[in-house]
C-alpha positions as semicolon CSV with decimal commas, in nm:
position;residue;x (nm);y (nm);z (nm)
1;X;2,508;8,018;8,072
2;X;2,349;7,866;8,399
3;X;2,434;7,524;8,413
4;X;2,200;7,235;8,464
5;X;2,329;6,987;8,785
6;X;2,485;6,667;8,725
7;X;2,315;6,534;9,036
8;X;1,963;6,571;8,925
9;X;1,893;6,275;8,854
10;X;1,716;6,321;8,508
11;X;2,015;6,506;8,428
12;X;2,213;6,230;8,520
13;X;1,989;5,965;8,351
14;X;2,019;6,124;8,038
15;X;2,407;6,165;8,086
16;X;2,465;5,813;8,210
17;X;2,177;5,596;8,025
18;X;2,282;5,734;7,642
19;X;2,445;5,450;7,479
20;X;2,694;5,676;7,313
21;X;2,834;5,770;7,671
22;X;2,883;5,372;7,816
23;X;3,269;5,444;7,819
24;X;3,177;5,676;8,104
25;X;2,948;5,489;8,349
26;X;3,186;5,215;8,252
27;X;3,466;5,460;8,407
28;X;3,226;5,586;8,644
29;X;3,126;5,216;8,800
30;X;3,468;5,079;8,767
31;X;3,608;5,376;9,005
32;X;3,372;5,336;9,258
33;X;3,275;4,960;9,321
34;X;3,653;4,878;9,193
35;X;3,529;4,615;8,942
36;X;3,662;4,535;8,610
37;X;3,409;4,646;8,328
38;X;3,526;4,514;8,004
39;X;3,309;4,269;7,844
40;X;2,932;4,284;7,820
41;X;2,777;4,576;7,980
42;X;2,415;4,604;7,908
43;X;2,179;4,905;8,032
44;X;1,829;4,872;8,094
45;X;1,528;5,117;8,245
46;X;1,673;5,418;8,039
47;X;1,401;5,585;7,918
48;X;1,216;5,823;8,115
49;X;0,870;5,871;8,110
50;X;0,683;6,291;8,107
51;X;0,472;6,081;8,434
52;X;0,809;6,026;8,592
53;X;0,925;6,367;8,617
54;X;0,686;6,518;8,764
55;X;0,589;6,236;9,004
56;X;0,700;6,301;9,372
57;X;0,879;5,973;9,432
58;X;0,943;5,849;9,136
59;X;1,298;5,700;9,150
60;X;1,534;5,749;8,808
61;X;1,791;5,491;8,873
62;X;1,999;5,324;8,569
63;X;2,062;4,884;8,578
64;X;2,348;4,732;8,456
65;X;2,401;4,378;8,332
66;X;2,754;4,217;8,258
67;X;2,858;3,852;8,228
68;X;2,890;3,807;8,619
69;X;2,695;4,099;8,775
70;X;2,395;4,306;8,818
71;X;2,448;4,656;8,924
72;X;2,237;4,932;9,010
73;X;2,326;5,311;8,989
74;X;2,136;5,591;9,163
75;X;2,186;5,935;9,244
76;X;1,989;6,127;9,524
77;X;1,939;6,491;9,627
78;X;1,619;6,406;9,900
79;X;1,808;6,297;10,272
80;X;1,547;6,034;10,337
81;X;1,521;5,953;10,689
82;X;1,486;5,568;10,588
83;X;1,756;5,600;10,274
84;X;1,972;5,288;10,434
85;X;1,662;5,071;10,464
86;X;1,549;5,154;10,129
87;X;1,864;5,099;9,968
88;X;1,905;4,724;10,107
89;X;1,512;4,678;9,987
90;X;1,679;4,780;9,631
91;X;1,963;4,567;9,640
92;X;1,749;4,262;9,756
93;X;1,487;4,285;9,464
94;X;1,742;4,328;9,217
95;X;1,996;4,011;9,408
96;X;1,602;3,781;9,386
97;X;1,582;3,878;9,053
98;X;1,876;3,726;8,941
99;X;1,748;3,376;9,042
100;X;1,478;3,219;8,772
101;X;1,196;2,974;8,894
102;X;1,401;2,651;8,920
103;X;1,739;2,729;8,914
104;X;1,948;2,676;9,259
105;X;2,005;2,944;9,456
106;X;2,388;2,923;9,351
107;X;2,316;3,052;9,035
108;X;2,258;3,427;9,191
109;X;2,440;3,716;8,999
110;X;2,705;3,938;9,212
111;X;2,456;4,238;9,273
112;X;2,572;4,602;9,381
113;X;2,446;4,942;9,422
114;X;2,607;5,214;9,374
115;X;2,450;5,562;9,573
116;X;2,568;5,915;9,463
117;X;2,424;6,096;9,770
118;X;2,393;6,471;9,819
119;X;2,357;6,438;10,220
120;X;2,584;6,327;10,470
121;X;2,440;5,948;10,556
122;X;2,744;5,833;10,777
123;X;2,957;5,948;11,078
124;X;3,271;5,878;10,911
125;X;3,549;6,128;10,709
126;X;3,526;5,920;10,413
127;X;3,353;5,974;10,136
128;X;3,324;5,655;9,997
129;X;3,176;5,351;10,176
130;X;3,128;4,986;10,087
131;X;2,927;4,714;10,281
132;X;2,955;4,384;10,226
133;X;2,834;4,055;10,403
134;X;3,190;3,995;10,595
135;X;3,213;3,922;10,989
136;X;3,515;4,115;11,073
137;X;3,564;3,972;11,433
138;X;3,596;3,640;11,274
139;X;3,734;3,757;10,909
140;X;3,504;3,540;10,730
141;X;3,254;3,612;10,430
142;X;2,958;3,516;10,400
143;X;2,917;3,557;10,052
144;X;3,089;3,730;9,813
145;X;2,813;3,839;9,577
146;X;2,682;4,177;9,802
147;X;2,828;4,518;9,767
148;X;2,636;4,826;9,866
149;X;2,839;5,141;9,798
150;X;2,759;5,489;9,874
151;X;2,921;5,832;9,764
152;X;2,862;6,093;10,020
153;X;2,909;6,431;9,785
154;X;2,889;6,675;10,086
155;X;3,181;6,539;10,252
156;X;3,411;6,587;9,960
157;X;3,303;6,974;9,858
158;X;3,658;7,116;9,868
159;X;3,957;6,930;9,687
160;X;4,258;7,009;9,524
161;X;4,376;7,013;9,169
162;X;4,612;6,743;9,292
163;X;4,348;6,555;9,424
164;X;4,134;6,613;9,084
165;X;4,463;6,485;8,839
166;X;4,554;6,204;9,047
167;X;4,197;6,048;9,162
168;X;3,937;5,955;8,971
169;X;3,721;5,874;9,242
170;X;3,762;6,257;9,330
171;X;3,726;6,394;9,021
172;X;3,424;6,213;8,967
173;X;3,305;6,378;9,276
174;X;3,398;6,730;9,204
175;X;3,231;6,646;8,839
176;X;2,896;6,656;9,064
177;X;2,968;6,913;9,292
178;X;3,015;7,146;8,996
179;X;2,771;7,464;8,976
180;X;2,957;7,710;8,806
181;X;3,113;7,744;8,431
182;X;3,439;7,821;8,592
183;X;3,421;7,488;8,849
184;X;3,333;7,288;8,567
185;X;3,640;7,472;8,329
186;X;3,910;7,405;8,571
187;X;3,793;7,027;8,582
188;X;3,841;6,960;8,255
189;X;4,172;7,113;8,235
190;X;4,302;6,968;8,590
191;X;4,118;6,605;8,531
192;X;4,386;6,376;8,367
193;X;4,035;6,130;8,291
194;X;3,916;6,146;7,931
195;X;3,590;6,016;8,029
196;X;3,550;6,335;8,317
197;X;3,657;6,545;8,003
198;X;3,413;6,384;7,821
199;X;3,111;6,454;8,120
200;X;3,206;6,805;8,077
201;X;3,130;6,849;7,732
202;X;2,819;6,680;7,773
203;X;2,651;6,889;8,052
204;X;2,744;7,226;7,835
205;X;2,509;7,063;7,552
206;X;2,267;6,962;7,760
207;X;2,220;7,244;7,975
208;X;2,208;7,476;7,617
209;X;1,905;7,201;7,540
210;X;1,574;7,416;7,614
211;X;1,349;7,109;7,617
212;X;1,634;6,932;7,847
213;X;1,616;7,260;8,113
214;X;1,240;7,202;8,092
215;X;1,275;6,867;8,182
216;X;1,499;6,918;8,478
217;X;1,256;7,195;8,597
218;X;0,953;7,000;8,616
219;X;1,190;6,742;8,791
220;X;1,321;6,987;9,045
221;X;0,966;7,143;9,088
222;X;0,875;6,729;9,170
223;X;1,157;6,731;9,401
224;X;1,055;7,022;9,589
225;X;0,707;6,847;9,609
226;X;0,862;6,579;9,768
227;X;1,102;6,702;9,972
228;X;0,841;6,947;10,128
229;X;0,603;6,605;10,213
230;X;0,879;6,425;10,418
231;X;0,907;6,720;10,615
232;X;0,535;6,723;10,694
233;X;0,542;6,315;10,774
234;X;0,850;6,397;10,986
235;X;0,700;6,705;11,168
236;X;0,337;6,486;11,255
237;X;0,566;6,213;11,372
238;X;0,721;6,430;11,594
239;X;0,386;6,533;11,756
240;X;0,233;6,187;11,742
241;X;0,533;6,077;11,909
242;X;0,516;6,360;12,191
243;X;0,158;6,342;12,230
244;X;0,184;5,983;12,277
245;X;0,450;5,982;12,509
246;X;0,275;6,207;12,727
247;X;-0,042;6,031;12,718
248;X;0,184;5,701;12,830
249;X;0,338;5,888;13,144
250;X;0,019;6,015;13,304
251;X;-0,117;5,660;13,230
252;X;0,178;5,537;13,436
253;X;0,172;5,774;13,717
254;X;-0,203;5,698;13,794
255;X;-0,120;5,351;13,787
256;X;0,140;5,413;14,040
257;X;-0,133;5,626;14,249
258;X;-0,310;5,338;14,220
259;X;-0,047;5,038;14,371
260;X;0,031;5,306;14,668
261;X;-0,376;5,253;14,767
262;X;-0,485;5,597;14,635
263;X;-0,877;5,666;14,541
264;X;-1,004;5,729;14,207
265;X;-1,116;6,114;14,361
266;X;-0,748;6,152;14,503
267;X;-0,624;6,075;14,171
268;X;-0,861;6,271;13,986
269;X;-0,791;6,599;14,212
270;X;-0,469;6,537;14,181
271;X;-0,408;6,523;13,779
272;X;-0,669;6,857;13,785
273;X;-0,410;7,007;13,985
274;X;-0,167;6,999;13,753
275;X;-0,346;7,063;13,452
276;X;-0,439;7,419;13,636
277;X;-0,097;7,438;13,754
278;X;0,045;7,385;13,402
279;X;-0,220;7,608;13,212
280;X;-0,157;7,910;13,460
281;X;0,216;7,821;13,347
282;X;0,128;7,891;12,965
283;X;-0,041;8,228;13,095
284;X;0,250;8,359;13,254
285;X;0,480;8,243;12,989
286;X;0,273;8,256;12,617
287;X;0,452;8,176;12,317
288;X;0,557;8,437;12,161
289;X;0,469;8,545;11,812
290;X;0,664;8,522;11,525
291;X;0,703;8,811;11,347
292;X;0,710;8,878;10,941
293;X;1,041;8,797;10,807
């Protein structure tokens, strides 16, 4: 049996958001933001729509309530060029949120995020990194109520079975990085964690679902949608930028013709010069053609 991937995140939605499973986001949260979560725990935004998955951009992320805390959980495939920024706009809706009309600002809710990222974001080794609002030249805090974690999943592909029995911050990771029956079989004999145990278990019944592997198609077909659009916006930014940059020096050379006393007819037969210079340059050189692959 092909199985379906934990990191899709409608896969992981319908892990993570089921009410039956809280024991393992509780797990899940508790490894990677290193908080205590006993007490009320309280999901919201679990149900997902048939208009969110196949919308490109749609964003399938689980919130958390407790006593103290608002926490927000996302997993993502895409490497967004503006992921960071995007991720702070995130945390600072859901830290305003936690503030009523009237109350004093020292009411605010601890507020974290937690990203499960499928792209390297950082040039660090480790896979785990928290921000927080600290100065460390002068060790002071700011405040104490930020925490913006990330898991980068690509950095953290191979690991041992030590690793796996001893970590549950790793075997949460190889949990995710799981393709095959066998990867996800030696997990769940290696993993000392009842609640990874339990994750494996799970994503056999869900990927033997036919609806569910419907679902995550459409999701992954949404995906693709999206993934191929950022690559356009990034490819016409790349020209924009180029054409624009070009169109900026030859503005500042004829301005510097210009300060050395040059006529406009110089100036002029000078910039034609170079355009028939630089077009007998493309004749000489063409592109060449690429070929059927």
């Amino acid at each position: 049996m092909e199985y379906l991937s934990p990191k899709l995140d409608i896969v992981f939605k319908k892990m993570f958001g089921d009410a039956n499973n809280s024991d393992m986001l509780r797990n899940l949260v508790s490894a990677y933001l290193g908080i205590d979560t006993n007490g009320k725990f309280e999901l919201s935004n679990t149900e997902i729509t048939p208009e969110e998955l196949e919308r490109k951009f749609a964003r399938l992320d689980l919130r958390i309530s407790t006593d103290t805390s608002e926490i927000d959980v996302e997993v993502q495939v895409l490497n967004a060029p503006d992921y960071s920024e995007r991720s702070i706009y995130y945390w600072a809706s859901l830290y305003s949120s936690t503030v009523k009309r009237g109350e004093e600002y020292g009411t605010a809710k601890t507020t974290m995020a937690l990203n499960i990222l499928d792209f390297k974001m950082f040039n660090c080794d480790n896979f785990n990194t928290n921000f927080t609002f600290y100065d460390p030249k002068n060790k002071v805090t700011l405040s104490d109520k930020a925490q913006i974690s990330f898991i980068e999943l690509p950095k953290i592909r191979t690991v041992t079975k030590e690793q796996i029995a001893n970590d549950e911050r790793i075997a949460w990771a190889a949990f995710f990085n799981a393709k095959r029956e066998e990867d996800f079989n030696m997990l769940n004999k290696v993993t000392t964690n009842p609640n990874v145990q339990k994750a494996v278990t799970i994503i056999r019944e869900l990927s033997a679902d036919e609806k569910i592997r419907e679902e995550a198609r459409k999701r992954e077909e949404a995906l693709y949608t999206e993934r191929s659009a950022l690559s356009s916006t990034y490819d016409k930014g790349v020209s924009d930028g180029i054409a624009k940059g070009r169109a900026e020096g030859v503005a500042q050379v004829i301005a510097n013709m210009k300060a050395l006393g040059m006529s406009e007819t110089e100036i002029k037969r000078i910039l034609n010069a170079g355009k028939s210079s630089e077009q007998e340059h493309k004749n000489q050189n063409p592109t060449p053609k690429r070929g059927r692959r």
